[in-house]
Amino acid sequence: MSAYELLFKILKERGKVFSATIVSGPMAGEKCVYTENEMHGKPFWNDFLPDLQKIEQTETVRIGKREIFVELFLKAPRLLILGGGHVSLPVCQIGKILGFDITVVDDREEFVTKERFPWADHLLCCDFGNLPEELFAYENTFYVAVTRGHQGDRACARAVLSHPFAYFGMIGSRTKVQITKDALLREGFSKEKIESMHSPIGLPLGGQLPEEIAVSIMAEIVKEKNRRYTGFADMEVAEAVLKGQHGVMLTILSKSGSSPRGTGSKMFLADGGQTAGSIGGGNVEFTACRDAGRVSDVQVKDYDLSAKDASSLGMVCGGHVRVLFERI
């Protein structure tokens, strides 16, 4: 299985994955795929893992003598609402408008019905102290704890903090929240992990009504979701790779000026000539595809869109694009 096949497989299953590619320096061309808990690559990558795990978005970094392109891939965010009370209703409705796949959990059957939550994709009745492991398998999940009591919130916090998550917010006053944090600290959770909770939950909008509180919660989630820069890979790119096609992957490493696509944008050029995705179209993409035919392994090429050379590439807007070519 190629690194890209593994990457897109993990992305489909968990919704979040990183990759790192050495673009210059010793071992240029080597690639790894990693998550919060796993590293897939040659053994030497484990030496770089502590530095890589500090990087939260798509960017090019230097580690020692190596220039490394790190990519964050995110897919289809999920919203898991723990508690089916009065605040959960508008949180669910707004979350659906924003495009989240939504699961609502409560320990009372009458609070997790389709009549009560017509916007939810999944409903689950279970004890908050015994939440199923499968709820936590998808890393691009945003958790909102709004149970009816302090014990339920603490049980949810204990479960969520034991797994990777995109966001975890817990409702409650500062005093009650601090009691929960102190209890979790005594149970062995690190201070850093505990402080990653958003609690009291939501942006401080001053709202009192359930609908106003829900707006503040979802506003904070949107802010957190968009905090990191992620590369853009069309799903047709992933589908082409997962079908086992061979060819060259073209990725924008960096850009300046008015080039149409951003860092991380991808295009897959199959050996048969079929393409998936785009790195901007026009003559610059045409020229890059022509250059891809001569790539046998890994290569980086610069395309100058300055006034001097832009006309030859059909890009009079100016700028500069750096493209990574990888044969897979």
Tab-separated table of C-alpha atoms in Angstrom:
chain	number	residue	atom	x	y	z
A	1	MET	CA	0.000	0.000	0.000
A	2	SER	CA	1.431	3.397	-0.995
A	3	ALA	CA	1.704	6.236	1.520
A	4	TYR	CA	-1.132	8.055	-0.243
A	5	GLU	CA	-3.376	5.000	-0.213
A	6	LEU	CA	-2.779	4.683	3.534
A	7	LEU	CA	-3.324	8.404	4.035
A	8	PHE	CA	-6.694	8.475	2.289
A	9	LYS	CA	-7.754	5.233	3.984
A	10	ILE	CA	-7.065	6.692	7.449
A	11	LEU	CA	-8.729	9.960	6.446
A	12	LYS	CA	-11.894	8.110	5.422
A	13	GLU	CA	-11.961	6.117	8.664
A	14	ARG	CA	-10.940	8.789	11.179
A	15	GLY	CA	-11.505	12.123	9.478
A	16	LYS	CA	-8.051	13.465	10.366
A	17	VAL	CA	-4.498	12.537	9.388
A	18	PHE	CA	-1.110	14.177	8.829
A	19	SER	CA	1.623	13.495	6.301
A	20	ALA	CA	5.207	14.725	6.165
A	21	THR	CA	7.471	14.760	3.103
A	22	ILE	CA	11.174	15.662	3.062
A	23	VAL	CA	11.508	18.031	0.108
A	24	SER	CA	15.185	18.966	0.525
A	25	GLY	CA	18.163	17.856	2.559
A	26	PRO	CA	19.176	14.334	3.627
A	27	MET	CA	16.685	11.614	2.592
A	28	ALA	CA	14.732	13.969	0.314
A	29	GLY	CA	11.608	12.309	-1.047
A	30	GLU	CA	10.896	10.192	2.044
A	31	LYS	CA	7.309	10.370	3.256
A	32	CYS	CA	5.404	9.343	6.378
A	33	VAL	CA	1.777	9.324	7.467
A	34	TYR	CA	0.877	9.867	11.105
A	35	THR	CA	-1.933	10.513	13.563
A	36	GLU	CA	-1.878	11.584	17.180
A	37	ASN	CA	-1.090	8.027	18.253
A	38	GLU	CA	0.491	6.308	15.241
A	39	MET	CA	3.434	6.729	12.879
A	40	HIS	CA	3.582	4.986	9.489
A	41	GLY	CA	6.945	5.343	7.789
A	42	LYS	CA	10.549	4.287	7.984
A	43	PRO	CA	11.977	4.008	11.539
A	44	PHE	CA	13.976	7.266	11.315
A	45	TRP	CA	10.698	9.242	11.298
A	46	ASN	CA	10.194	8.371	14.969
A	47	ASP	CA	13.104	10.716	15.780
A	48	PHE	CA	11.186	13.567	14.140
A	49	LEU	CA	7.801	12.746	15.655
A	50	PRO	CA	8.067	15.070	18.721
A	51	ASP	CA	8.723	18.029	16.390
A	52	LEU	CA	6.075	16.967	13.898
A	53	GLN	CA	3.402	16.677	16.596
A	54	LYS	CA	3.886	20.357	17.454
A	55	ILE	CA	2.759	21.320	13.949
A	56	GLU	CA	-0.993	21.834	13.739
A	57	GLN	CA	-1.565	22.839	10.125
A	58	THR	CA	-0.315	22.537	6.563
A	59	GLU	CA	3.050	24.275	6.230
A	60	THR	CA	6.709	23.801	5.310
A	61	VAL	CA	9.101	23.618	8.266
A	62	ARG	CA	12.792	23.024	8.875
A	63	ILE	CA	13.934	20.248	11.176
A	64	GLY	CA	17.707	20.165	11.325
A	65	LYS	CA	19.084	20.240	7.793
A	66	ARG	CA	15.824	19.050	6.259
A	67	GLU	CA	12.989	21.003	4.703
A	68	ILE	CA	9.786	19.097	5.463
A	69	PHE	CA	6.339	19.709	4.022
A	70	VAL	CA	3.694	18.831	6.612
A	71	GLU	CA	0.064	18.450	5.570
A	72	LEU	CA	-3.038	18.275	7.725
A	73	PHE	CA	-5.995	16.528	6.098
A	74	LEU	CA	-9.493	16.885	7.557
A	75	LYS	CA	-12.726	15.389	6.281
A	76	ALA	CA	-16.442	15.577	7.120
A	77	PRO	CA	-16.564	16.999	10.685
A	78	ARG	CA	-18.828	15.305	13.208
A	79	LEU	CA	-20.651	16.882	16.138
A	80	LEU	CA	-21.361	14.680	19.137
A	81	ILE	CA	-23.795	16.217	21.623
A	82	LEU	CA	-23.685	14.593	25.051
A	83	GLY	CA	-27.041	15.378	26.621
A	84	GLY	CA	-30.451	15.825	25.082
A	85	GLY	CA	-31.772	18.788	27.078
A	86	HIS	CA	-33.020	22.227	26.123
A	87	VAL	CA	-29.642	23.610	24.960
A	88	SER	CA	-28.968	20.535	22.825
A	89	LEU	CA	-31.969	21.188	20.582
A	90	PRO	CA	-30.721	24.457	18.998
A	91	VAL	CA	-27.103	23.198	19.049
A	92	CYS	CA	-28.239	20.247	16.927
A	93	GLN	CA	-30.254	22.424	14.572
A	94	ILE	CA	-27.455	24.960	14.014
A	95	GLY	CA	-24.898	22.160	13.659
A	96	LYS	CA	-26.943	20.598	10.881
A	97	ILE	CA	-27.178	23.944	9.066
A	98	LEU	CA	-23.382	24.145	9.264
A	99	GLY	CA	-22.988	20.716	7.689
A	100	PHE	CA	-21.949	18.539	10.623
A	101	ASP	CA	-22.829	14.868	10.894
A	102	ILE	CA	-24.590	14.858	14.278
A	103	THR	CA	-24.965	12.277	17.042
A	104	VAL	CA	-26.995	13.000	20.185
A	105	VAL	CA	-26.508	10.880	23.302
A	106	ASP	CA	-28.592	10.819	26.479
A	107	ASP	CA	-29.282	8.309	29.239
A	108	ARG	CA	-33.055	8.843	28.953
A	109	GLU	CA	-34.845	7.174	26.040
A	110	GLU	CA	-37.497	9.872	25.772
A	111	PHE	CA	-34.785	12.495	25.166
A	112	VAL	CA	-33.237	10.815	22.133
A	113	THR	CA	-36.141	10.343	19.766
A	114	LYS	CA	-36.423	11.358	16.119
A	115	GLU	CA	-39.405	13.506	17.016
A	116	ARG	CA	-37.306	15.486	19.477
A	117	PHE	CA	-34.182	15.654	17.272
A	118	PRO	CA	-35.301	15.547	13.622
A	119	TRP	CA	-31.947	17.102	12.560
A	120	ALA	CA	-29.763	14.431	14.183
A	121	ASP	CA	-28.133	11.774	12.007
A	122	HIS	CA	-27.701	9.332	14.887
A	123	LEU	CA	-29.357	8.921	18.283
A	124	LEU	CA	-28.052	6.846	21.177
A	125	CYS	CA	-29.399	6.067	24.625
A	126	CYS	CA	-26.746	4.921	27.099
A	127	ASP	CA	-25.187	5.769	30.422
A	128	PHE	CA	-22.652	8.600	30.229
A	129	GLY	CA	-20.236	6.555	32.294
A	130	ASN	CA	-20.313	3.735	29.751
A	131	LEU	CA	-20.020	5.449	26.375
A	132	PRO	CA	-19.171	3.033	23.507
A	133	GLU	CA	-15.593	3.166	22.180
A	134	GLU	CA	-16.825	3.584	18.611
A	135	LEU	CA	-17.999	7.102	19.480
A	136	PHE	CA	-14.351	8.126	19.754
A	137	ALA	CA	-12.830	6.404	16.708
A	138	TYR	CA	-13.322	9.410	14.414
A	139	GLU	CA	-10.735	12.063	15.284
A	140	ASN	CA	-12.386	14.981	13.473
A	141	THR	CA	-15.196	15.055	16.039
A	142	PHE	CA	-16.387	18.057	18.041
A	143	TYR	CA	-17.808	17.071	21.449
A	144	VAL	CA	-20.311	19.174	23.387
A	145	ALA	CA	-21.121	18.081	26.959
A	146	VAL	CA	-24.453	19.512	28.074
A	147	THR	CA	-25.799	16.783	30.329
A	148	ARG	CA	-28.367	17.494	33.013
A	149	GLY	CA	-25.943	17.081	35.910
A	150	HIS	CA	-22.434	17.524	37.189
A	151	GLN	CA	-21.754	13.773	37.352
A	152	GLY	CA	-22.771	13.268	33.733
A	153	ASP	CA	-20.502	16.076	32.549
A	154	ARG	CA	-17.574	14.647	34.507
A	155	ALA	CA	-18.139	11.165	33.077
A	156	CYS	CA	-18.205	12.622	29.556
A	157	ALA	CA	-15.039	14.638	30.197
A	158	ARG	CA	-13.277	11.535	31.468
A	159	ALA	CA	-14.188	9.627	28.290
A	160	VAL	CA	-13.468	12.379	25.747
A	161	LEU	CA	-10.136	13.404	27.254
A	162	SER	CA	-8.953	9.791	26.943
A	163	HIS	CA	-9.174	9.998	23.136
A	164	PRO	CA	-8.123	12.317	20.292
A	165	PHE	CA	-10.683	15.043	19.521
A	166	ALA	CA	-11.053	18.182	17.426
A	167	TYR	CA	-12.882	20.107	20.152
A	168	PHE	CA	-14.359	19.420	23.562
A	169	GLY	CA	-16.582	21.917	25.332
A	170	MET	CA	-18.428	21.490	28.609
A	171	ILE	CA	-21.227	23.665	29.918
A	172	GLY	CA	-21.337	24.922	33.507
A	173	SER	CA	-20.400	27.790	35.783
A	174	ARG	CA	-16.742	28.536	36.439
A	175	THR	CA	-17.041	27.115	39.946
A	176	LYS	CA	-18.578	23.817	38.810
A	177	VAL	CA	-16.137	23.573	35.932
A	178	GLN	CA	-13.197	24.028	38.283
A	179	ILE	CA	-14.507	21.271	40.550
A	180	THR	CA	-14.562	18.929	37.537
A	181	LYS	CA	-11.074	19.978	36.463
A	182	ASP	CA	-9.678	19.406	39.950
A	183	ALA	CA	-11.280	15.945	40.058
A	184	LEU	CA	-9.819	15.009	36.663
A	185	LEU	CA	-6.391	16.213	37.761
A	186	ARG	CA	-6.560	13.943	40.797
A	187	GLU	CA	-7.545	11.054	38.513
A	188	GLY	CA	-4.289	11.434	36.584
A	189	PHE	CA	-5.191	13.569	33.574
A	190	SER	CA	-2.474	16.064	32.694
A	191	LYS	CA	-3.040	19.767	33.268
A	192	GLU	CA	-2.383	20.373	29.558
A	193	LYS	CA	-5.085	17.878	28.563
A	194	ILE	CA	-7.581	19.339	31.031
A	195	GLU	CA	-6.917	22.892	29.884
A	196	SER	CA	-7.658	21.846	26.302
A	197	MET	CA	-11.336	21.752	27.297
A	198	HIS	CA	-13.416	24.778	26.327
A	199	SER	CA	-15.202	25.380	29.573
A	200	PRO	CA	-17.239	27.352	30.304
A	201	ILE	CA	-18.304	26.535	26.781
A	202	GLY	CA	-18.911	28.982	23.938
A	203	LEU	CA	-17.801	32.456	22.934
A	204	PRO	CA	-18.789	35.153	25.472
A	205	LEU	CA	-21.789	36.626	23.663
A	206	GLY	CA	-23.800	37.324	26.811
A	207	GLY	CA	-26.697	35.096	25.785
A	208	GLN	CA	-29.155	33.637	28.297
A	209	LEU	CA	-31.720	31.811	26.182
A	210	PRO	CA	-30.977	28.235	24.987
A	211	GLU	CA	-30.879	29.469	21.397
A	212	GLU	CA	-28.400	32.229	22.289
A	213	ILE	CA	-26.198	29.799	24.215
A	214	ALA	CA	-26.294	27.441	21.229
A	215	VAL	CA	-25.137	30.255	18.935
A	216	SER	CA	-22.177	30.941	21.235
A	217	ILE	CA	-21.286	27.238	21.351
A	218	MET	CA	-21.414	26.746	17.603
A	219	ALA	CA	-19.585	30.037	16.989
A	220	GLU	CA	-16.714	28.764	19.119
A	221	ILE	CA	-16.738	25.442	17.270
A	222	VAL	CA	-16.611	27.187	13.884
A	223	LYS	CA	-13.744	29.346	15.128
A	224	GLU	CA	-11.840	26.289	16.345
A	225	LYS	CA	-12.589	24.303	13.175
A	226	ASN	CA	-11.131	27.051	11.002
A	227	ARG	CA	-8.141	27.822	13.244
A	228	ARG	CA	-5.746	25.549	11.338
A	229	TYR	CA	-4.801	25.850	7.690
A	230	THR	CA	-5.447	22.605	5.836
A	231	GLY	CA	-4.457	21.622	2.351
A	232	PHE	CA	-7.182	21.003	-0.186
A	233	ALA	CA	-7.470	17.642	-1.896
A	234	ASP	CA	-10.539	16.959	-4.037
A	235	MET	CA	-12.214	13.697	-3.070
A	236	GLU	CA	-11.807	12.560	-6.664
A	237	VAL	CA	-8.055	12.636	-6.012
A	238	ALA	CA	-8.536	10.294	-3.057
A	239	GLU	CA	-10.813	8.024	-5.095
A	240	ALA	CA	-8.269	7.738	-7.900
A	241	VAL	CA	-5.516	6.769	-5.462
A	242	LEU	CA	-7.701	4.300	-3.559
A	243	LYS	CA	-8.534	2.571	-6.832
A	244	GLY	CA	-4.846	1.701	-7.080
A	245	GLN	CA	-4.065	3.913	-10.063
A	246	HIS	CA	-0.418	4.772	-10.695
A	247	GLY	CA	0.801	8.183	-11.722
A	248	VAL	CA	2.179	11.448	-10.333
A	249	MET	CA	0.750	13.528	-7.486
A	250	LEU	CA	1.233	17.274	-7.908
A	251	THR	CA	0.974	19.401	-4.749
A	252	ILE	CA	1.408	23.149	-4.285
A	253	LEU	CA	4.128	23.570	-1.645
A	254	SER	CA	3.886	27.335	-1.519
A	255	LYS	CA	2.462	30.259	-3.451
A	256	SER	CA	2.737	34.012	-3.595
A	257	GLY	CA	0.885	36.662	-5.505
A	258	SER	CA	-2.454	35.876	-7.127
A	259	SER	CA	-2.024	32.250	-8.124
A	260	PRO	CA	-5.499	30.689	-8.062
A	261	ARG	CA	-4.973	27.672	-5.761
A	262	GLY	CA	-3.508	27.559	-2.256
A	263	THR	CA	-0.790	25.601	-0.492
A	264	GLY	CA	-1.678	21.914	-0.293
A	265	SER	CA	-3.884	21.899	-3.400
A	266	LYS	CA	-3.464	18.593	-5.230
A	267	MET	CA	-3.812	17.115	-8.677
A	268	PHE	CA	-3.296	13.473	-9.619
A	269	LEU	CA	-2.109	12.689	-13.123
A	270	ALA	CA	-2.599	9.006	-13.890
A	271	ASP	CA	-0.196	7.202	-16.213
A	272	GLY	CA	-3.018	6.867	-18.705
A	273	GLY	CA	-3.433	10.636	-18.868
A	274	GLN	CA	-6.560	10.977	-16.718
A	275	THR	CA	-6.507	13.791	-14.160
A	276	ALA	CA	-8.226	14.369	-10.830
A	277	GLY	CA	-8.207	17.608	-8.865
A	278	SER	CA	-6.446	20.816	-9.841
A	279	ILE	CA	-3.480	22.998	-8.932
A	280	GLY	CA	-4.978	26.058	-10.589
A	281	GLY	CA	-5.771	25.358	-14.221
A	282	GLY	CA	-4.456	27.376	-17.141
A	283	ASN	CA	-1.031	27.086	-18.668
A	284	VAL	CA	0.745	26.715	-15.334
A	285	GLU	CA	-1.178	23.483	-14.719
A	286	PHE	CA	-0.619	22.433	-18.323
A	287	THR	CA	3.120	23.011	-17.981
A	288	ALA	CA	3.265	21.172	-14.647
A	289	CYS	CA	1.448	18.185	-16.171
A	290	ARG	CA	3.932	18.154	-19.024
A	291	ASP	CA	6.803	18.241	-16.514
A	292	ALA	CA	5.171	15.422	-14.523
A	293	GLY	CA	5.724	13.065	-17.438
A	294	ARG	CA	9.458	13.293	-16.787
A	295	VAL	CA	9.237	12.614	-13.040
A	296	SER	CA	10.551	9.219	-11.925
A	297	ASP	CA	10.543	9.714	-8.139
A	298	VAL	CA	10.219	12.992	-6.205
A	299	GLN	CA	10.953	16.448	-7.559
A	300	VAL	CA	10.270	20.092	-6.677
A	301	LYS	CA	9.826	22.704	-9.415
A	302	ASP	CA	9.234	26.454	-9.282
A	303	TYR	CA	6.929	28.331	-11.636
A	304	ASP	CA	7.471	32.069	-11.873
A	305	LEU	CA	4.334	34.067	-12.584
A	306	SER	CA	6.055	37.449	-12.477
A	307	ALA	CA	5.374	40.019	-15.159
A	308	LYS	CA	8.493	38.855	-16.980
A	309	ASP	CA	7.403	35.237	-17.392
A	310	ALA	CA	3.671	35.251	-16.691
A	311	SER	CA	2.601	35.783	-20.269
A	312	SER	CA	4.266	32.561	-21.367
A	313	LEU	CA	2.267	30.671	-18.741
A	314	GLY	CA	-0.940	32.576	-19.353
A	315	MET	CA	-0.942	34.011	-15.805
A	316	VAL	CA	-0.610	37.791	-16.053
A	317	CYS	CA	-1.625	38.137	-12.377
A	318	GLY	CA	1.982	37.508	-11.290
A	319	GLY	CA	3.301	35.524	-8.379
A	320	HIS	CA	5.181	32.320	-7.726
A	321	VAL	CA	4.125	28.689	-7.321
A	322	ARG	CA	6.290	25.886	-5.979
A	323	VAL	CA	5.094	22.393	-6.894
A	324	LEU	CA	6.002	19.019	-5.403
A	325	PHE	CA	5.894	16.039	-7.797
A	326	GLU	CA	5.620	12.522	-6.331
A	327	ARG	CA	5.387	9.326	-8.357
A	328	ILE	CA	3.021	6.834	-6.724
